[in-house]
PDB file of C-alpha atoms in Angstrom:
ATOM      1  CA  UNK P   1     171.023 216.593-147.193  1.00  0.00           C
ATOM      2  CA  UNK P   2     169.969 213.371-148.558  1.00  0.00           C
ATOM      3  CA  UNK P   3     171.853 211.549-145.913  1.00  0.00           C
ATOM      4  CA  UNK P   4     169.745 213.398-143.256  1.00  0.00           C
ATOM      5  CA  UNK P   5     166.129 212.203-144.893  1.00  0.00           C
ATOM      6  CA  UNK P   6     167.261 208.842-144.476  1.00  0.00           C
ATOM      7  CA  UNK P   7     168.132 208.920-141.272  1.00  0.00           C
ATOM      8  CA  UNK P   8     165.030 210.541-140.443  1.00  0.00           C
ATOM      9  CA  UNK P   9     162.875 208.092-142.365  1.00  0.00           C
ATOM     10  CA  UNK P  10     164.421 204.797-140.810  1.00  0.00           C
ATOM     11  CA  UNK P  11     163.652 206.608-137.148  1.00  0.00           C
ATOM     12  CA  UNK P  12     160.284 207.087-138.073  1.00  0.00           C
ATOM     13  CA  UNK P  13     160.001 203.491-139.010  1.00  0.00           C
ATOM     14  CA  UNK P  14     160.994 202.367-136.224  1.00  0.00           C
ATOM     15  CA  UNK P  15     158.648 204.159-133.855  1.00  0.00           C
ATOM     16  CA  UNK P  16     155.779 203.180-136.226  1.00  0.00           C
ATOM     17  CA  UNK P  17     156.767 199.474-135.594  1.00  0.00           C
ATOM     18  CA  UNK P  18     157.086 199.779-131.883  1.00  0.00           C
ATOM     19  CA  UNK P  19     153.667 201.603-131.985  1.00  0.00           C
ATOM     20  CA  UNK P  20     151.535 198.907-133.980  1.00  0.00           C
ATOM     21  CA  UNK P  21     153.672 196.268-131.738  1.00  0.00           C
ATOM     22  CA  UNK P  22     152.125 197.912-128.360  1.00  0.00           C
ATOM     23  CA  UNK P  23     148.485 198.085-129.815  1.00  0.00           C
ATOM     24  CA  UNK P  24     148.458 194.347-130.835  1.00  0.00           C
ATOM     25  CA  UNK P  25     149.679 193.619-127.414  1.00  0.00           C
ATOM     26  CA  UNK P  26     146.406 195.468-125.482  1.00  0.00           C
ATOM     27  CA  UNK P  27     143.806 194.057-128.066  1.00  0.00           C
ATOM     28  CA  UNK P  28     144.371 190.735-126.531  1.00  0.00           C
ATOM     29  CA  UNK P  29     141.035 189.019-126.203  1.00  0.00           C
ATOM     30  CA  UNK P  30     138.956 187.588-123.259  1.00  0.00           C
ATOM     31  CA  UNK P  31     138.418 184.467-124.204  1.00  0.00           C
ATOM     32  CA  UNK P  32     142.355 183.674-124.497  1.00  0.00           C
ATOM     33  CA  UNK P  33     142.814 184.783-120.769  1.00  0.00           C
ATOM     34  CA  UNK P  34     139.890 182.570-119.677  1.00  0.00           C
ATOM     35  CA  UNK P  35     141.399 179.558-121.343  1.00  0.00           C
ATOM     36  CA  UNK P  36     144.643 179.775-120.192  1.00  0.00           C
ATOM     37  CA  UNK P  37     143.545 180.580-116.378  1.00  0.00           C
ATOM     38  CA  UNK P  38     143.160 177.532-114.440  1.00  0.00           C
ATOM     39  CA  UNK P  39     140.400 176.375-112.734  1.00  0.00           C
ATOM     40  CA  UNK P  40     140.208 176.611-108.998  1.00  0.00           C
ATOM     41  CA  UNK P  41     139.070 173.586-106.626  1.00  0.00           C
ATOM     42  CA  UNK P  42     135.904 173.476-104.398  1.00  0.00           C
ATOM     43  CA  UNK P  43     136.180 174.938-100.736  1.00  0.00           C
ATOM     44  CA  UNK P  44     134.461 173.202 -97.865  1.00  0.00           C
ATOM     45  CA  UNK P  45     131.892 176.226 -97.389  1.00  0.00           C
ATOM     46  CA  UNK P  46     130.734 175.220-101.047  1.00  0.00           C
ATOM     47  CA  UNK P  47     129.991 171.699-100.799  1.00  0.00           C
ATOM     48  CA  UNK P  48     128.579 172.081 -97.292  1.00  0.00           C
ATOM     49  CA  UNK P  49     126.231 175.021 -99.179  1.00  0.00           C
ATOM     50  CA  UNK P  50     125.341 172.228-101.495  1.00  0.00           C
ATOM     51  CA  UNK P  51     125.159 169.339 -99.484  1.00  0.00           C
ATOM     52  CA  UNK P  52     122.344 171.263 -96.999  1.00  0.00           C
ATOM     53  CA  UNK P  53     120.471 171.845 -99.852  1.00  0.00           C
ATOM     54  CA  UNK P  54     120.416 168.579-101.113  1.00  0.00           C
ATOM     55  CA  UNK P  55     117.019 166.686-100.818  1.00  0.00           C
ATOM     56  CA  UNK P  56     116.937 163.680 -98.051  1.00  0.00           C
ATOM     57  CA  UNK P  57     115.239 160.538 -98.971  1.00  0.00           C
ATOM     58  CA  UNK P  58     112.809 159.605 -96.469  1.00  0.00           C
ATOM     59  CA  UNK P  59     113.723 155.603 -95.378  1.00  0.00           C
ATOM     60  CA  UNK P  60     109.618 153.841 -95.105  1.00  0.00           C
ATOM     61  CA  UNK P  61     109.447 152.396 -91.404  1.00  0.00           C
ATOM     62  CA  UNK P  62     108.399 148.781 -91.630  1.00  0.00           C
ATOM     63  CA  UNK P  63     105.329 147.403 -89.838  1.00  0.00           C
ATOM     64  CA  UNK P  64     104.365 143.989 -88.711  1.00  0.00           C
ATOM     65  CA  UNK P  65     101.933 142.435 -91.232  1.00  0.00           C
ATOM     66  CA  UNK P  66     100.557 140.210 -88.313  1.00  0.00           C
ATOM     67  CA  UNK P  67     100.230 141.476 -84.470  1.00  0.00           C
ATOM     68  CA  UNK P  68     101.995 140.054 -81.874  1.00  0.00           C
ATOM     69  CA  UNK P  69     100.315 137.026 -80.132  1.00  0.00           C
ATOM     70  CA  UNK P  70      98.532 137.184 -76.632  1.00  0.00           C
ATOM     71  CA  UNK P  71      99.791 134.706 -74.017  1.00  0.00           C
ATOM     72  CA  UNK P  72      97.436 133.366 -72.010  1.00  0.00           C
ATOM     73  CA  UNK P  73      97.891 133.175 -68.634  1.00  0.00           C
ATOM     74  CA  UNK P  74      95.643 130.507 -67.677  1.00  0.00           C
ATOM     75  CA  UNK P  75      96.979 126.913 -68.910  1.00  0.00           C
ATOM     76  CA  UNK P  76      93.803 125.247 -71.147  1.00  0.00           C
ATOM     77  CA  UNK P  77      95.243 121.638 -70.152  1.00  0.00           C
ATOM     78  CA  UNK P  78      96.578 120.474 -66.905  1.00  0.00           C
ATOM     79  CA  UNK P  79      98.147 117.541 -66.730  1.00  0.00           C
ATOM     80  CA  UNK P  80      97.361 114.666 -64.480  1.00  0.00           C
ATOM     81  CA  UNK P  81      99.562 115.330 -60.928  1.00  0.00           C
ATOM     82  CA  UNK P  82     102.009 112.675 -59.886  1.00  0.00           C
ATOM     83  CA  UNK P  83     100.967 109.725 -57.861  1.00  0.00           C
ATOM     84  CA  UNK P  84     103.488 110.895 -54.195  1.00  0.00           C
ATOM     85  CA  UNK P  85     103.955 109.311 -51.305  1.00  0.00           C
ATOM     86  CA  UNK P  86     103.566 112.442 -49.585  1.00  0.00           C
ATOM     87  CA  UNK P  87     100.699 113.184 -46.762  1.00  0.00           C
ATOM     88  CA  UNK P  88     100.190 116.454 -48.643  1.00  0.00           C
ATOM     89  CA  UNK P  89     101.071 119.123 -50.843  1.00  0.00           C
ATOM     90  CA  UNK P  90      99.868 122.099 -53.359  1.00  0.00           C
ATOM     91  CA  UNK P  91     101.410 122.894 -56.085  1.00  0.00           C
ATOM     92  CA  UNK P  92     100.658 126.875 -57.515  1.00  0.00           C
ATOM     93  CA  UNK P  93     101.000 128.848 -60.181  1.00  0.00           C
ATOM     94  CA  UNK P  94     102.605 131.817 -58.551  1.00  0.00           C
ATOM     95  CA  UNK P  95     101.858 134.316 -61.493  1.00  0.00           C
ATOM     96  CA  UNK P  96      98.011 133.820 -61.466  1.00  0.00           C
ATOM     97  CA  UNK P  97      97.251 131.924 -57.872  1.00  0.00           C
ATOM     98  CA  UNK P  98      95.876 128.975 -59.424  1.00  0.00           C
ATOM     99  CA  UNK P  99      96.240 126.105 -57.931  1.00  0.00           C
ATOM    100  CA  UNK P 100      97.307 123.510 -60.345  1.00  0.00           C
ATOM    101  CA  UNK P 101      97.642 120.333 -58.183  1.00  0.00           C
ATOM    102  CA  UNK P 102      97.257 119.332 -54.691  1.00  0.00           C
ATOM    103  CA  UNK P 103      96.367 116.189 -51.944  1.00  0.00           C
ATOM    104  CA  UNK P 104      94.728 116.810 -48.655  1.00  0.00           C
ATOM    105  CA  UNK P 105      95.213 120.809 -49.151  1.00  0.00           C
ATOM    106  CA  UNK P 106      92.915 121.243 -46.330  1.00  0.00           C
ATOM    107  CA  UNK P 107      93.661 118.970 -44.136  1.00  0.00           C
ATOM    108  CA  UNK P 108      95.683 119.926 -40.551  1.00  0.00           C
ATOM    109  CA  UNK P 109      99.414 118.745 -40.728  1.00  0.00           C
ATOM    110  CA  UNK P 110     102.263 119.399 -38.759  1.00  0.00           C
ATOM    111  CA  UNK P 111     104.315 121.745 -40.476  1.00  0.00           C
ATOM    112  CA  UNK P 112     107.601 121.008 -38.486  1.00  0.00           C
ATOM    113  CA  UNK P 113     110.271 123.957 -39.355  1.00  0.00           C
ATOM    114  CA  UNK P 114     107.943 125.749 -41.737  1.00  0.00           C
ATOM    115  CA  UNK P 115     106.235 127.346 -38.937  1.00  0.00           C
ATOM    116  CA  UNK P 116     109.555 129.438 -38.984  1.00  0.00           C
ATOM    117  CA  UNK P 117     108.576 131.161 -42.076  1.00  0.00           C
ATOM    118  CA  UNK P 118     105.633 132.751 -40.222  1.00  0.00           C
ATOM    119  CA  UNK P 119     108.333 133.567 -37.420  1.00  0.00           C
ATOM    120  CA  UNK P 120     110.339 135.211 -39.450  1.00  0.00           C
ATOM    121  CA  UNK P 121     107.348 136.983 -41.997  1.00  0.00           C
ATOM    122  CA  UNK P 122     105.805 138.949 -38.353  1.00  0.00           C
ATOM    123  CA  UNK P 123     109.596 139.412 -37.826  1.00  0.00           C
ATOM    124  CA  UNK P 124     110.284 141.076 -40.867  1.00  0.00           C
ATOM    125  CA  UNK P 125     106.796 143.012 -40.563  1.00  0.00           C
ATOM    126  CA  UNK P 126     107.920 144.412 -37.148  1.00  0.00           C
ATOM    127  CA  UNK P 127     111.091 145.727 -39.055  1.00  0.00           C
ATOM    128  CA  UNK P 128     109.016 147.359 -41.685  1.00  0.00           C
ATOM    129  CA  UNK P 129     107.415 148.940 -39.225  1.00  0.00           C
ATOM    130  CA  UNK P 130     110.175 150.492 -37.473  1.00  0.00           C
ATOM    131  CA  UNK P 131     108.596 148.548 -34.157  1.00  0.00           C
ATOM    132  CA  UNK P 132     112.398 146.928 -34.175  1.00  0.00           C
ATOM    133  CA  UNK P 133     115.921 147.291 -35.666  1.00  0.00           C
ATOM    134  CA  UNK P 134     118.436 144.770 -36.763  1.00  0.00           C
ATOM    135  CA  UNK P 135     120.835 146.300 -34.658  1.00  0.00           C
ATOM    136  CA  UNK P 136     118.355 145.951 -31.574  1.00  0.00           C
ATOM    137  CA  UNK P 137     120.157 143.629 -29.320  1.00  0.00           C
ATOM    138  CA  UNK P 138     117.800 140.650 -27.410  1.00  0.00           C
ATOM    139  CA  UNK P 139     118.228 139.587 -24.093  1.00  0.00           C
ATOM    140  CA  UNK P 140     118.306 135.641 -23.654  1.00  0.00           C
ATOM    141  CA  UNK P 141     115.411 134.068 -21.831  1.00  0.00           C
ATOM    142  CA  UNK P 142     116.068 130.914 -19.805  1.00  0.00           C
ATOM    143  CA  UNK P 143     113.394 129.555 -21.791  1.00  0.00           C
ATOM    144  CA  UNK P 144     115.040 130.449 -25.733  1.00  0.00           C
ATOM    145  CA  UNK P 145     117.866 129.240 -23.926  1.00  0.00           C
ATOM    146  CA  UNK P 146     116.357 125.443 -23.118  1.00  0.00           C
ATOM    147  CA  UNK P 147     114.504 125.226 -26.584  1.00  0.00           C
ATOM    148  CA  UNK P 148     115.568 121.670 -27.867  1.00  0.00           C
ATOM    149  CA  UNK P 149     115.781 120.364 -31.405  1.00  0.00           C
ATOM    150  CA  UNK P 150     117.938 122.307 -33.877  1.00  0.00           C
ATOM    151  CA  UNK P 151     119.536 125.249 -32.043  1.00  0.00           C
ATOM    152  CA  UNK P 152     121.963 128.212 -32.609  1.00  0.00           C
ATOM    153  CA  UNK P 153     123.245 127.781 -28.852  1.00  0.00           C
ATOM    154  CA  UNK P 154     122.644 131.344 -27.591  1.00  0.00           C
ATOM    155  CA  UNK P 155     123.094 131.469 -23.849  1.00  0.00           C
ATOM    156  CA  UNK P 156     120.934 133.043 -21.260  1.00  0.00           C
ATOM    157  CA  UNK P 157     121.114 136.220 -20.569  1.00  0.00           C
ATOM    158  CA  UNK P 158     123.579 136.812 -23.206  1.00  0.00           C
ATOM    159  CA  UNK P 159     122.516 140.108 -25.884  1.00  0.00           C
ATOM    160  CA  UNK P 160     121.998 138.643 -29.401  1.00  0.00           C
ATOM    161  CA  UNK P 161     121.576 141.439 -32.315  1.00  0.00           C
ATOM    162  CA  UNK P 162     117.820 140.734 -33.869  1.00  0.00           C
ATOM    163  CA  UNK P 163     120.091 140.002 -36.911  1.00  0.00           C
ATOM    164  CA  UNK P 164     121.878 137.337 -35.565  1.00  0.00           C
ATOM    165  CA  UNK P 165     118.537 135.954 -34.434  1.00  0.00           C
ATOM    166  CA  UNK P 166     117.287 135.728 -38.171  1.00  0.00           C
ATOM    167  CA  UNK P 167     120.809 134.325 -39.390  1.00  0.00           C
ATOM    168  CA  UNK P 168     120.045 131.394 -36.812  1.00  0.00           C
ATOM    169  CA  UNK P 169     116.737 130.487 -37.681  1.00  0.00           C
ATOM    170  CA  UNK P 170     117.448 130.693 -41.640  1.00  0.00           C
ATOM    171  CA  UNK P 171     121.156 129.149 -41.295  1.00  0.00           C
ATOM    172  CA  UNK P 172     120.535 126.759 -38.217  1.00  0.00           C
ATOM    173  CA  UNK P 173     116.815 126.616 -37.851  1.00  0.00           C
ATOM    174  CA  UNK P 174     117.401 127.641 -34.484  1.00  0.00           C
ATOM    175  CA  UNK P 175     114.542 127.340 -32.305  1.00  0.00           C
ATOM    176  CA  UNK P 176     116.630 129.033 -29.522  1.00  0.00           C
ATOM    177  CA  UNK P 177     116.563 132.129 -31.934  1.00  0.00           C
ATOM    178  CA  UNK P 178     112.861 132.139 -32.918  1.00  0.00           C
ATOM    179  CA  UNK P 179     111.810 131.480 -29.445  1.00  0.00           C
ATOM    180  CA  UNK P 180     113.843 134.991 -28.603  1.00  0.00           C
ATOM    181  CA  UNK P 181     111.993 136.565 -31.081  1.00  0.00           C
ATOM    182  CA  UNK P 182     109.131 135.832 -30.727  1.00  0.00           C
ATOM    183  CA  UNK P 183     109.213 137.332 -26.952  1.00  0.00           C
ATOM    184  CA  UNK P 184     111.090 140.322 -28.600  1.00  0.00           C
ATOM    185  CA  UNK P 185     108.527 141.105 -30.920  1.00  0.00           C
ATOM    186  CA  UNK P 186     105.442 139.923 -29.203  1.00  0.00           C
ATOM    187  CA  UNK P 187     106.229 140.661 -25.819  1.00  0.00           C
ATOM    188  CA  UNK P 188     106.018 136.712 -25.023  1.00  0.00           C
ATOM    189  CA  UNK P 189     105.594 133.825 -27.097  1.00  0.00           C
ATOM    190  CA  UNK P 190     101.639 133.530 -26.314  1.00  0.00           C
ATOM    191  CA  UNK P 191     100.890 137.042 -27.914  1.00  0.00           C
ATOM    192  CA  UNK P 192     103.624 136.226 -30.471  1.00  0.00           C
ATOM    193  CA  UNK P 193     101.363 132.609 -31.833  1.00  0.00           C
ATOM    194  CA  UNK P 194      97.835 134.383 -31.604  1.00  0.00           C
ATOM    195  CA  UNK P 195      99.736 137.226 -34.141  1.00  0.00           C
ATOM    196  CA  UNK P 196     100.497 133.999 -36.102  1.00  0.00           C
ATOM    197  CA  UNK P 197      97.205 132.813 -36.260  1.00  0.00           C
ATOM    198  CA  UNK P 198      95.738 136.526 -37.026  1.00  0.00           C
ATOM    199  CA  UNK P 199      98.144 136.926 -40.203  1.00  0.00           C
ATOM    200  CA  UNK P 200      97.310 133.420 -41.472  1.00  0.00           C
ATOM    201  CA  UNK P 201      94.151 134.064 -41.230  1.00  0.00           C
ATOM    202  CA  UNK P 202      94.302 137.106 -43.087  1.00  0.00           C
ATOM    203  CA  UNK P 203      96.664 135.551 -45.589  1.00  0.00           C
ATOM    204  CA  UNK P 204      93.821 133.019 -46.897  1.00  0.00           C
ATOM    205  CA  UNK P 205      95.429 130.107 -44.788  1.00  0.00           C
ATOM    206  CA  UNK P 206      91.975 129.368 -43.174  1.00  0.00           C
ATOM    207  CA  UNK P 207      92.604 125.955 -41.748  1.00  0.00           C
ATOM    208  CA  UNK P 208      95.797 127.064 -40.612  1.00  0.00           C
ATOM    209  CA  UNK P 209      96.395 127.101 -36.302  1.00  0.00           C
ATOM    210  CA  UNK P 210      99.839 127.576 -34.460  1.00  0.00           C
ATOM    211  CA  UNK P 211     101.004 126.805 -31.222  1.00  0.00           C
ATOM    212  CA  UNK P 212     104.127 127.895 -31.028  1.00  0.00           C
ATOM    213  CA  UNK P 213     107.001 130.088 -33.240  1.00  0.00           C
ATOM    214  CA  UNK P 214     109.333 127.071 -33.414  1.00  0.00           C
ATOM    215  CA  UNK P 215     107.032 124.269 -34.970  1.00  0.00           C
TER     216      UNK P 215
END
């Protein structure tokens, strides 16, 4: 009998000790699990969330403390021209037309070859115009053909392009080639020198006469 109460009181020690152990076990606190849990890292979403939410400095533009100077277009001293041994000239500023120096600017002078640059100005006027084409091909005359001085040597009654023309005259001075055009676009050369003196005339070249396209 005695024997049985004493196994009977060691079992029900045993399950009392179990029973306290699995209590202490549950009534673990919070603040042990939050310490030993580690902490996690940042994601992108969260420091783009805080980045966009950050304030932006604004960077001050800087300004001039003075303003930007003026330039005056008309020169306040002109020096004294050149003593040259030339008949003539005019010197320009080409910006504001004023006419900085000059000798005999009125005066009547053979201009030699620079009568070609009215040539080839009511030449280039007529292609503006659509009157001719550069592809338009010219027909010699026997007298382009016996011009003399500088020439391009087009024969007569040979077809020259209108563009070939103005290569000759620019390249070679030709006379041959601005006598041609000048019948091309004028219908002869007469016609061709009163349109000369028309658009010098209307250029402000007042003292200005041709008598020919060649010079």
């Amino acid at each position: 009998m005695k024997r049985i109460f004493q196994r009977a009181f060691t079992l029900f020690v045993a399950i009392l000790f179990c029973s306290v152990s699995a209590i202490a076990a549950s009534t673990t606190t919070p603040a042990a699990t939050t310490a030993t849990t580690p902490a996690s890292a940042p994601t992108a979403a969260t420091i783009e969330a805080a980045s966009s939410t950050a304030p932006v400095a604004e960077v001050p533009v800087p300004t001039p403390d003075v303003a930007a100077p003026t330039v005056d277009k008309t020169p306040t001293i002109i020096p004294t021209a050149p003593q040259l041994d030339s008949a003539g000239y005019v010197l320009m500023d080409a910006n504001t037309g004023m006419i900085l120096a000059h000798k005999n600017m009125h005066q009547q002078m053979q201009p030699a070859s620079l009568t070609k640059l009215m040539t080839l100005y009511l030449t280039f006027q007529a292609l503006k115009n659509n009157q001719i084409h550069l592809t338009d091909n010219v027909r010699v005359s026997e007298k382009a053909w016996k011009t003399g001085g500088s020439r391009m040597f087009i024969k007569e009654g040979s077809l020259v392009s209108v563009q070939d023309l103005i290569d000759g005259i620019i390249v070679a001075s030709g006379n041959d080639a601005c006598t041609a055009l000048a019948q091309y676009v004028g219908g002869n050369q007469s016609t061709f020198v009163t349109m000369m003196d028309a658009t010098a005339q209307q250029l402000g070249m007042k003292n200005t006469h041709y008598v020919d396209a060649t010079g």
